[in-house]
C-alpha cells in the first residue's frame, strides 16, 4: 500500500450511510456514521460539571445527552429537527433507539 498524497487524504471520506431495520416499530431508517470531529464535539457538549460535597468539581459525560446528540446527527432519514425530537424518540423507544 502506498503513502497517500495530501489531496487524496483531504478528498477522502470513509463515512458510511445504510438503512437499518427497526422491527420493534415496524420500519427502517437511514443512518450515517459520524466524523471523528463531530464525536469529539458531541462529547464536549455532553460534559457536565458536578460539584462534590466538599466543593470540588469534576467533569462527567452525560451519556443520555451524548446518545441523543449522536442520534440527532446520525439519523439521516427521517431527519429529526431538534434535540427535543431526539429526546422524545429516546423516551418512547427502547431497542429501536
mmCIF file of N, CA, C and O in Angstrom:
data_model
loop_
_atom_site.group_PDB
_atom_site.id
_atom_site.type_symbol
_atom_site.label_atom_id
_atom_site.label_comp_id
_atom_site.label_asym_id
_atom_site.label_seq_id
_atom_site.Cartn_x
_atom_site.Cartn_y
_atom_site.Cartn_z
ATOM 1 N N UNK A 1 0.859 -1.177 0.000
ATOM 2 C CA UNK A 1 0.000 0.000 0.000
ATOM 3 C C UNK A 1 0.900 1.233 0.000
ATOM 4 O O UNK A 1 1.864 1.305 0.749
ATOM 5 N N UNK A 2 0.540 2.208 -0.804
ATOM 6 C CA UNK A 2 1.390 3.389 -0.936
ATOM 7 C C UNK A 2 0.934 4.520 -0.007
ATOM 8 O O UNK A 2 -0.200 4.534 0.465
ATOM 9 N N UNK A 3 1.829 5.473 0.215
ATOM 10 C CA UNK A 3 1.529 6.656 1.022
ATOM 11 C C UNK A 3 0.577 7.547 0.223
ATOM 12 O O UNK A 3 0.810 7.823 -0.954
ATOM 13 N N UNK A 4 -0.474 8.004 0.868
ATOM 14 C CA UNK A 4 -1.451 8.890 0.221
ATOM 15 C C UNK A 4 -0.884 10.292 0.048
ATOM 16 O O UNK A 4 -0.111 10.765 0.885
ATOM 17 N N UNK A 5 -1.337 10.961 -0.983
ATOM 18 C CA UNK A 5 -0.992 12.377 -1.155
ATOM 19 C C UNK A 5 -1.908 13.203 -0.257
ATOM 20 O O UNK A 5 -2.946 12.723 0.214
ATOM 21 N N UNK A 6 -1.525 14.440 -0.036
ATOM 22 C CA UNK A 6 -2.355 15.339 0.757
ATOM 23 C C UNK A 6 -3.722 15.507 0.090
ATOM 24 O O UNK A 6 -4.754 15.487 0.769
ATOM 25 N N UNK A 7 -3.749 15.644 -1.224
ATOM 26 C CA UNK A 7 -5.010 15.822 -1.948
ATOM 27 C C UNK A 7 -5.911 14.605 -1.786
ATOM 28 O O UNK A 7 -7.117 14.731 -1.587
ATOM 29 N N UNK A 8 -5.323 13.408 -1.867
ATOM 30 C CA UNK A 8 -6.104 12.181 -1.695
ATOM 31 C C UNK A 8 -6.665 12.093 -0.276
ATOM 32 O O UNK A 8 -7.821 11.717 -0.075
ATOM 33 N N UNK A 9 -5.846 12.451 0.693
ATOM 34 C CA UNK A 9 -6.271 12.397 2.091
ATOM 35 C C UNK A 9 -7.402 13.379 2.358
ATOM 36 O O UNK A 9 -8.414 13.033 2.975
ATOM 37 N N UNK A 10 -7.254 14.620 1.886
ATOM 38 C CA UNK A 10 -8.273 15.645 2.129
ATOM 39 C C UNK A 10 -9.543 15.410 1.328
ATOM 40 O O UNK A 10 -10.617 15.863 1.711
ATOM 41 N N UNK A 11 -9.449 14.684 0.223
ATOM 42 C CA UNK A 11 -10.617 14.411 -0.603
ATOM 43 C C UNK A 11 -11.327 13.120 -0.246
ATOM 44 O O UNK A 11 -12.397 12.823 -0.767
ATOM 45 N N UNK A 12 -10.756 12.359 0.664
ATOM 46 C CA UNK A 12 -11.305 11.047 1.014
ATOM 47 C C UNK A 12 -12.397 11.156 2.073
ATOM 48 O O UNK A 12 -12.447 12.110 2.838
ATOM 49 N N UNK A 13 -13.247 10.148 2.084
ATOM 50 C CA UNK A 13 -14.255 10.020 3.143
ATOM 51 C C UNK A 13 -14.516 8.542 3.366
ATOM 52 O O UNK A 13 -14.679 7.785 2.414
ATOM 53 N N UNK A 14 -14.521 8.132 4.621
ATOM 54 C CA UNK A 14 -14.871 6.745 4.928
ATOM 55 C C UNK A 14 -16.192 6.668 5.699
ATOM 56 O O UNK A 14 -16.519 5.666 6.307
ATOM 57 N N UNK A 15 -16.966 7.760 5.645
ATOM 58 C CA UNK A 15 -18.269 7.780 6.300
ATOM 59 C C UNK A 15 -19.249 6.941 5.485
ATOM 60 O O UNK A 15 -19.247 6.973 4.261
ATOM 61 N N UNK A 16 -20.089 6.189 6.176
ATOM 62 C CA UNK A 16 -20.986 5.244 5.540
ATOM 63 C C UNK A 16 -22.427 5.583 5.884
ATOM 64 O O UNK A 16 -22.721 5.986 7.001
ATOM 65 N N UNK A 17 -23.309 5.436 4.897
ATOM 66 C CA UNK A 17 -24.758 5.525 5.144
ATOM 67 C C UNK A 17 -25.344 4.151 4.882
ATOM 68 O O UNK A 17 -24.930 3.459 3.953
ATOM 69 N N UNK A 18 -26.337 3.770 5.711
ATOM 70 C CA UNK A 18 -27.018 2.499 5.478
ATOM 71 C C UNK A 18 -28.411 2.535 6.067
ATOM 72 O O UNK A 18 -28.689 3.324 6.975
ATOM 73 N N UNK A 19 -29.259 1.677 5.530
ATOM 74 C CA UNK A 19 -30.606 1.518 6.069
ATOM 75 C C UNK A 19 -30.558 0.468 7.166
ATOM 76 O O UNK A 19 -29.890 -0.556 7.028
ATOM 77 N N UNK A 20 -31.261 0.758 8.258
ATOM 78 C CA UNK A 20 -31.297 -0.132 9.407
ATOM 79 C C UNK A 20 -32.754 -0.470 9.704
ATOM 80 O O UNK A 20 -33.593 0.433 9.795
ATOM 81 N N UNK A 21 -33.034 -1.757 9.837
ATOM 82 C CA UNK A 21 -34.388 -2.180 10.186
ATOM 83 C C UNK A 21 -34.644 -1.963 11.668
ATOM 84 O O UNK A 21 -33.782 -2.236 12.493
ATOM 85 N N UNK A 22 -35.839 -1.454 11.975
ATOM 86 C CA UNK A 22 -36.292 -1.306 13.358
ATOM 87 C C UNK A 22 -37.553 -2.157 13.513
ATOM 88 O O UNK A 22 -38.672 -1.646 13.495
ATOM 89 N N UNK A 23 -37.383 -3.483 13.660
ATOM 90 C CA UNK A 23 -38.556 -4.359 13.705
ATOM 91 C C UNK A 23 -39.498 -4.059 14.866
ATOM 92 O O UNK A 23 -40.708 -4.285 14.757
ATOM 93 N N UNK A 24 -38.970 -3.505 15.944
ATOM 94 C CA UNK A 24 -39.830 -3.230 17.103
ATOM 95 C C UNK A 24 -40.853 -2.132 16.832
ATOM 96 O O UNK A 24 -41.875 -2.050 17.505
ATOM 97 N N UNK A 25 -40.582 -1.276 15.807
ATOM 98 C CA UNK A 25 -41.573 -0.252 15.457
ATOM 99 C C UNK A 25 -42.020 -0.365 14.007
ATOM 100 O O UNK A 25 -42.753 0.475 13.503
ATOM 101 N N UNK A 26 -41.570 -1.440 13.313
ATOM 102 C CA UNK A 26 -42.115 -1.785 12.012
ATOM 103 C C UNK A 26 -41.659 -0.947 10.837
ATOM 104 O O UNK A 26 -42.479 -0.519 10.032
ATOM 105 N N UNK A 27 -40.364 -0.696 10.706
ATOM 106 C CA UNK A 27 -39.889 0.055 9.547
ATOM 107 C C UNK A 27 -38.384 0.142 9.514
ATOM 108 O O UNK A 27 -37.679 -0.549 10.252
ATOM 109 N N UNK A 28 -37.884 0.984 8.624
ATOM 110 C CA UNK A 28 -36.450 1.202 8.502
ATOM 111 C C UNK A 28 -36.136 2.693 8.580
ATOM 112 O O UNK A 28 -37.022 3.530 8.364
ATOM 113 N N UNK A 29 -34.912 2.987 8.917
ATOM 114 C CA UNK A 29 -34.405 4.358 8.910
ATOM 115 C C UNK A 29 -33.061 4.340 8.192
ATOM 116 O O UNK A 29 -32.449 3.285 8.030
ATOM 117 N N UNK A 30 -32.609 5.493 7.754
ATOM 118 C CA UNK A 30 -31.280 5.619 7.162
ATOM 119 C C UNK A 30 -30.389 6.354 8.157
ATOM 120 O O UNK A 30 -30.761 7.418 8.665
ATOM 121 N N UNK A 31 -29.244 5.762 8.451
ATOM 122 C CA UNK A 31 -28.283 6.357 9.381
ATOM 123 C C UNK A 31 -26.942 6.527 8.684
ATOM 124 O O UNK A 31 -26.670 5.900 7.662
ATOM 125 N N UNK A 32 -26.114 7.393 9.242
ATOM 126 C CA UNK A 32 -24.759 7.570 8.721
ATOM 127 C C UNK A 32 -23.780 7.575 9.889
ATOM 128 O O UNK A 32 -24.127 7.940 11.022
ATOM 129 N N UNK A 33 -22.558 7.187 9.593
ATOM 130 C CA UNK A 33 -21.517 7.253 10.614
ATOM 131 C C UNK A 33 -21.153 8.720 10.829
ATOM 132 O O UNK A 33 -21.359 9.556 9.953
ATOM 133 N N UNK A 34 -20.647 9.004 12.005
ATOM 134 C CA UNK A 34 -20.307 10.388 12.353
ATOM 135 C C UNK A 34 -18.808 10.610 12.220
ATOM 136 O O UNK A 34 -18.011 9.755 12.594
ATOM 137 N N UNK A 35 -18.411 11.776 11.718
ATOM 138 C CA UNK A 35 -16.985 12.077 11.645
ATOM 139 C C UNK A 35 -16.366 12.179 13.040
ATOM 140 O O UNK A 35 -17.059 12.527 14.010
ATOM 141 N N UNK A 36 -15.096 11.880 13.138
ATOM 142 C CA UNK A 36 -14.396 11.937 14.427
ATOM 143 C C UNK A 36 -14.519 13.316 15.065
ATOM 144 O O UNK A 36 -14.724 13.433 16.277
ATOM 145 N N UNK A 37 -14.415 14.364 14.269
ATOM 146 C CA UNK A 37 -14.506 15.722 14.810
ATOM 147 C C UNK A 37 -15.872 15.950 15.465
ATOM 148 O O UNK A 37 -15.967 16.594 16.512
ATOM 149 N N UNK A 38 -16.940 15.407 14.871
ATOM 150 C CA UNK A 38 -18.257 15.575 15.471
ATOM 151 C C UNK A 38 -18.357 14.781 16.767
ATOM 152 O O UNK A 38 -18.935 15.252 17.746
ATOM 153 N N UNK A 39 -17.809 13.576 16.787
ATOM 154 C CA UNK A 39 -17.867 12.768 18.013
ATOM 155 C C UNK A 39 -17.214 13.509 19.171
ATOM 156 O O UNK A 39 -17.733 13.520 20.286
ATOM 157 N N UNK A 40 -16.075 14.157 18.910
ATOM 158 C CA UNK A 40 -15.402 14.943 19.950
ATOM 159 C C UNK A 40 -16.266 16.131 20.371
ATOM 160 O O UNK A 40 -16.373 16.447 21.560
ATOM 161 N N UNK A 41 -16.890 16.796 19.404
ATOM 162 C CA UNK A 41 -17.757 17.936 19.691
ATOM 163 C C UNK A 41 -18.958 17.499 20.538
ATOM 164 O O UNK A 41 -19.324 18.173 21.508
ATOM 165 N N UNK A 42 -19.574 16.379 20.185
ATOM 166 C CA UNK A 42 -20.733 15.883 20.928
ATOM 167 C C UNK A 42 -20.346 15.530 22.363
ATOM 168 O O UNK A 42 -21.090 15.826 23.302
ATOM 169 N N UNK A 43 -19.184 14.926 22.526
ATOM 170 C CA UNK A 43 -18.719 14.596 23.875
ATOM 171 C C UNK A 43 -18.538 15.869 24.694
ATOM 172 O O UNK A 43 -18.931 15.934 25.861
ATOM 173 N N UNK A 44 -17.981 16.895 24.085
ATOM 174 C CA UNK A 44 -17.809 18.173 24.783
ATOM 175 C C UNK A 44 -19.158 18.784 25.166
ATOM 176 O O UNK A 44 -19.315 19.317 26.259
ATOM 177 N N UNK A 45 -20.132 18.701 24.253
ATOM 178 C CA UNK A 45 -21.467 19.237 24.553
ATOM 179 C C UNK A 45 -22.139 18.489 25.699
ATOM 180 O O UNK A 45 -22.950 19.057 26.423
ATOM 181 N N UNK A 46 -21.813 17.212 25.846
ATOM 182 C CA UNK A 46 -22.454 16.391 26.874
ATOM 183 C C UNK A 46 -21.718 16.440 28.214
ATOM 184 O O UNK A 46 -22.160 15.825 29.180
ATOM 185 N N UNK A 47 -20.621 17.187 28.300
ATOM 186 C CA UNK A 47 -19.899 17.302 29.573
ATOM 187 C C UNK A 47 -20.676 18.166 30.561
ATOM 188 O O UNK A 47 -21.241 19.193 30.193
ATOM 189 N N UNK A 48 -20.689 17.720 31.787
ATOM 190 C CA UNK A 48 -21.328 18.488 32.875
ATOM 191 C C UNK A 48 -20.362 18.580 34.036
ATOM 192 O O UNK A 48 -19.647 17.620 34.330
ATOM 193 N N UNK A 49 -20.341 19.726 34.685
ATOM 194 C CA UNK A 49 -19.544 19.874 35.906
ATOM 195 C C UNK A 49 -20.393 19.452 37.090
ATOM 196 O O UNK A 49 -21.527 19.902 37.252
ATOM 197 N N UNK A 50 -19.826 18.587 37.918
ATOM 198 C CA UNK A 50 -20.519 18.093 39.109
ATOM 199 C C UNK A 50 -19.736 18.579 40.312
ATOM 200 O O UNK A 50 -18.522 18.404 40.390
ATOM 201 N N UNK A 51 -20.435 19.201 41.259
ATOM 202 C CA UNK A 51 -19.796 19.689 42.481
ATOM 203 C C UNK A 51 -20.000 18.667 43.592
ATOM 204 O O UNK A 51 -21.122 18.263 43.885
ATOM 205 N N UNK A 52 -18.884 18.259 44.176
ATOM 206 C CA UNK A 52 -18.926 17.274 45.257
ATOM 207 C C UNK A 52 -19.284 17.912 46.589
ATOM 208 O O UNK A 52 -19.482 19.126 46.704
ATOM 209 N N UNK A 53 -19.341 17.096 47.606
ATOM 210 C CA UNK A 53 -19.724 17.553 48.955
ATOM 211 C C UNK A 53 -18.773 18.603 49.513
ATOM 212 O O UNK A 53 -19.157 19.462 50.275
ATOM 213 N N UNK A 54 -17.516 18.507 49.148
ATOM 214 C CA UNK A 54 -16.518 19.448 49.671
ATOM 215 C C UNK A 54 -16.266 20.612 48.723
ATOM 216 O O UNK A 54 -15.314 21.358 48.899
ATOM 217 N N UNK A 55 -17.103 20.742 47.702
ATOM 218 C CA UNK A 55 -16.959 21.849 46.769
ATOM 219 C C UNK A 55 -16.057 21.571 45.582
ATOM 220 O O UNK A 55 -15.887 22.417 44.721
ATOM 221 N N UNK A 56 -15.478 20.360 45.520
ATOM 222 C CA UNK A 56 -14.614 20.024 44.388
ATOM 223 C C UNK A 56 -15.479 19.770 43.149
ATOM 224 O O UNK A 56 -16.588 19.272 43.247
ATOM 225 N N UNK A 57 -14.952 20.157 42.011
ATOM 226 C CA UNK A 57 -15.696 19.969 40.768
ATOM 227 C C UNK A 57 -15.013 18.920 39.899
ATOM 228 O O UNK A 57 -13.791 18.908 39.777
ATOM 229 N N UNK A 58 -15.833 18.075 39.336
ATOM 230 C CA UNK A 58 -15.343 17.091 38.376
ATOM 231 C C UNK A 58 -16.242 17.133 37.150
ATOM 232 O O UNK A 58 -17.428 17.471 37.254
ATOM 233 N N UNK A 59 -15.661 16.811 36.017
ATOM 234 C CA UNK A 59 -16.440 16.767 34.782
ATOM 235 C C UNK A 59 -16.869 15.336 34.534
ATOM 236 O O UNK A 59 -16.106 14.393 34.772
ATOM 237 N N UNK A 60 -18.103 15.172 34.087
ATOM 238 C CA UNK A 60 -18.577 13.842 33.715
ATOM 239 C C UNK A 60 -19.388 13.967 32.436
ATOM 240 O O UNK A 60 -19.966 15.015 32.154
ATOM 241 N N UNK A 61 -19.403 12.910 31.669
ATOM 242 C CA UNK A 61 -20.158 12.892 30.426
ATOM 243 C C UNK A 61 -21.574 12.426 30.729
ATOM 244 O O UNK A 61 -21.772 11.370 31.332
ATOM 245 N N UNK A 62 -22.549 13.228 30.328
ATOM 246 C CA UNK A 62 -23.949 12.849 30.441
ATOM 247 C C UNK A 62 -24.231 11.917 29.264
ATOM 248 O O UNK A 62 -24.457 12.362 28.136
ATOM 249 N N UNK A 63 -24.189 10.600 29.514
ATOM 250 C CA UNK A 63 -24.308 9.632 28.425
ATOM 251 C C UNK A 63 -25.676 9.689 27.747
ATOM 252 O O UNK A 63 -25.772 9.457 26.536
ATOM 253 N N UNK A 64 -26.707 10.026 28.488
ATOM 254 C CA UNK A 64 -28.034 10.165 27.874
ATOM 255 C C UNK A 64 -28.022 11.281 26.826
ATOM 256 O O UNK A 64 -28.476 11.098 25.697
ATOM 257 N N UNK A 65 -27.470 12.421 27.193
ATOM 258 C CA UNK A 65 -27.396 13.538 26.251
ATOM 259 C C UNK A 65 -26.499 13.195 25.072
ATOM 260 O O UNK A 65 -26.805 13.528 23.919
ATOM 261 N N UNK A 66 -25.383 12.511 25.328
ATOM 262 C CA UNK A 66 -24.468 12.129 24.257
ATOM 263 C C UNK A 66 -25.169 11.222 23.246
ATOM 264 O O UNK A 66 -25.072 11.428 22.035
ATOM 265 N N UNK A 67 -25.907 10.223 23.728
ATOM 266 C CA UNK A 67 -26.618 9.317 22.826
ATOM 267 C C UNK A 67 -27.683 10.060 22.018
ATOM 268 O O UNK A 67 -27.857 9.805 20.827
ATOM 269 N N UNK A 68 -28.382 10.985 22.653
ATOM 270 C CA UNK A 68 -29.407 11.768 21.954
ATOM 271 C C UNK A 68 -28.769 12.622 20.863
ATOM 272 O O UNK A 68 -29.268 12.693 19.741
ATOM 273 N N UNK A 69 -27.640 13.255 21.154
ATOM 274 C CA UNK A 69 -26.934 14.058 20.149
ATOM 275 C C UNK A 69 -26.450 13.188 18.987
ATOM 276 O O UNK A 69 -26.536 13.586 17.827
ATOM 277 N N UNK A 70 -25.966 12.003 19.290
ATOM 278 C CA UNK A 70 -25.500 11.110 18.233
ATOM 279 C C UNK A 70 -26.652 10.675 17.329
ATOM 280 O O UNK A 70 -26.495 10.631 16.107
ATOM 281 N N UNK A 71 -27.812 10.373 17.910
ATOM 282 C CA UNK A 71 -28.980 10.009 17.099
ATOM 283 C C UNK A 71 -29.437 11.209 16.280
ATOM 284 O O UNK A 71 -29.728 11.080 15.086
ATOM 285 N N UNK A 72 -29.484 12.376 16.887
ATOM 286 C CA UNK A 72 -29.921 13.582 16.182
ATOM 287 C C UNK A 72 -29.080 13.816 14.926
ATOM 288 O O UNK A 72 -29.606 14.128 13.860
ATOM 289 N N UNK A 73 -27.770 13.649 15.033
ATOM 290 C CA UNK A 73 -26.883 13.948 13.907
ATOM 291 C C UNK A 73 -26.596 12.745 13.016
ATOM 292 O O UNK A 73 -26.180 12.919 11.876
ATOM 293 N N UNK A 74 -26.845 11.534 13.511
ATOM 294 C CA UNK A 74 -26.581 10.347 12.710
ATOM 295 C C UNK A 74 -27.788 9.831 11.946
ATOM 296 O O UNK A 74 -27.648 9.079 10.988
ATOM 297 N N UNK A 75 -28.981 10.237 12.350
ATOM 298 C CA UNK A 75 -30.199 9.798 11.678
ATOM 299 C C UNK A 75 -30.428 10.683 10.459
ATOM 300 O O UNK A 75 -30.633 11.885 10.584
ATOM 301 N N UNK A 76 -30.364 10.076 9.273
ATOM 302 C CA UNK A 76 -30.469 10.825 8.025
ATOM 303 C C UNK A 76 -31.917 10.902 7.548
ATOM 304 O O UNK A 76 -32.374 11.946 7.107
ATOM 305 N N UNK A 77 -32.626 9.760 7.641
ATOM 306 C CA UNK A 77 -33.994 9.726 7.137
ATOM 307 C C UNK A 77 -34.827 8.811 8.006
ATOM 308 O O UNK A 77 -34.479 7.631 8.128
ATOM 309 N N UNK A 78 -35.864 9.265 8.650
ATOM 310 C CA UNK A 78 -36.327 10.647 8.659
ATOM 311 C C UNK A 78 -35.389 11.512 9.505
ATOM 312 O O UNK A 78 -34.800 11.049 10.477
ATOM 313 N N UNK A 79 -35.255 12.754 9.126
ATOM 314 C CA UNK A 79 -34.388 13.691 9.836
ATOM 315 C C UNK A 79 -35.160 14.319 10.980
ATOM 316 O O UNK A 79 -36.247 14.858 10.781
ATOM 317 N N UNK A 80 -34.618 14.213 12.187
ATOM 318 C CA UNK A 80 -35.230 14.879 13.338
ATOM 319 C C UNK A 80 -34.766 16.334 13.343
ATOM 320 O O UNK A 80 -33.617 16.625 13.037
ATOM 321 N N UNK A 81 -35.690 17.236 13.695
ATOM 322 C CA UNK A 81 -35.418 18.668 13.569
ATOM 323 C C UNK A 81 -34.726 19.283 14.782
ATOM 324 O O UNK A 81 -34.165 20.366 14.681
ATOM 325 N N UNK A 82 -34.766 18.602 15.927
ATOM 326 C CA UNK A 82 -34.237 19.229 17.137
ATOM 327 C C UNK A 82 -33.809 18.171 18.145
ATOM 328 O O UNK A 82 -34.190 17.002 18.059
ATOM 329 N N UNK A 83 -33.049 18.620 19.124
ATOM 330 C CA UNK A 83 -32.653 17.730 20.215
ATOM 331 C C UNK A 83 -33.890 17.273 20.989
ATOM 332 O O UNK A 83 -33.929 16.153 21.488
ATOM 333 N N UNK A 84 -34.919 18.109 21.043
ATOM 334 C CA UNK A 84 -36.157 17.731 21.736
ATOM 335 C C UNK A 84 -36.835 16.561 21.030
ATOM 336 O O UNK A 84 -37.330 15.639 21.686
ATOM 337 N N UNK A 85 -36.874 16.571 19.699
ATOM 338 C CA UNK A 85 -37.457 15.439 18.969
ATOM 339 C C UNK A 85 -36.648 14.166 19.208
ATOM 340 O O UNK A 85 -37.220 13.092 19.395
ATOM 341 N N UNK A 86 -35.330 14.268 19.233
ATOM 342 C CA UNK A 86 -34.484 13.104 19.511
ATOM 343 C C UNK A 86 -34.716 12.600 20.930
ATOM 344 O O UNK A 86 -34.733 11.390 21.182
ATOM 345 N N UNK A 87 -34.933 13.513 21.864
ATOM 346 C CA UNK A 87 -35.208 13.136 23.253
ATOM 347 C C UNK A 87 -36.546 12.390 23.354
ATOM 348 O O UNK A 87 -36.661 11.390 24.053
ATOM 349 N N UNK A 88 -37.570 12.861 22.628
ATOM 350 C CA UNK A 88 -38.876 12.192 22.619
ATOM 351 C C UNK A 88 -38.728 10.776 22.071
ATOM 352 O O UNK A 88 -39.256 9.811 22.636
ATOM 353 N N UNK A 89 -37.996 10.619 20.966
ATOM 354 C CA UNK A 89 -37.741 9.301 20.394
ATOM 355 C C UNK A 89 -37.055 8.401 21.430
ATOM 356 O O UNK A 89 -37.447 7.249 21.621
ATOM 357 N N UNK A 90 -36.060 8.933 22.120
ATOM 358 C CA UNK A 90 -35.328 8.156 23.131
ATOM 359 C C UNK A 90 -36.234 7.731 24.281
ATOM 360 O O UNK A 90 -36.094 6.629 24.802
ATOM 361 N N UNK A 91 -37.167 8.593 24.669
ATOM 362 C CA UNK A 91 -38.045 8.291 25.811
ATOM 363 C C UNK A 91 -39.114 7.265 25.468
ATOM 364 O O UNK A 91 -39.579 6.549 26.339
ATOM 365 N N UNK A 92 -39.487 7.175 24.195
ATOM 366 C CA UNK A 92 -40.596 6.298 23.810
ATOM 367 C C UNK A 92 -40.144 4.953 23.240
ATOM 368 O O UNK A 92 -40.970 4.065 23.073
ATOM 369 N N UNK A 93 -38.875 4.826 22.905
ATOM 370 C CA UNK A 93 -38.391 3.594 22.275
ATOM 371 C C UNK A 93 -37.220 3.028 23.044
ATOM 372 O O UNK A 93 -36.404 3.759 23.585
ATOM 373 N N UNK A 94 -37.148 1.691 23.059
ATOM 374 C CA UNK A 94 -36.031 1.019 23.701
ATOM 375 C C UNK A 94 -35.088 0.449 22.672
ATOM 376 O O UNK A 94 -34.109 1.081 22.290
ATOM 377 N N UNK A 95 -35.392 -0.763 22.164
ATOM 378 C CA UNK A 95 -34.490 -1.396 21.189
ATOM 379 C C UNK A 95 -34.297 -0.562 19.922
ATOM 380 O O UNK A 95 -33.213 -0.581 19.345
ATOM 381 N N UNK A 96 -35.308 0.161 19.483
ATOM 382 C CA UNK A 96 -35.183 0.958 18.261
ATOM 383 C C UNK A 96 -34.215 2.108 18.450
ATOM 384 O O UNK A 96 -33.587 2.556 17.501
ATOM 385 N N UNK A 97 -34.087 2.601 19.664
ATOM 386 C CA UNK A 97 -33.188 3.725 19.916
ATOM 387 C C UNK A 97 -31.768 3.215 19.966
ATOM 388 O O UNK A 97 -30.859 3.739 19.479
#
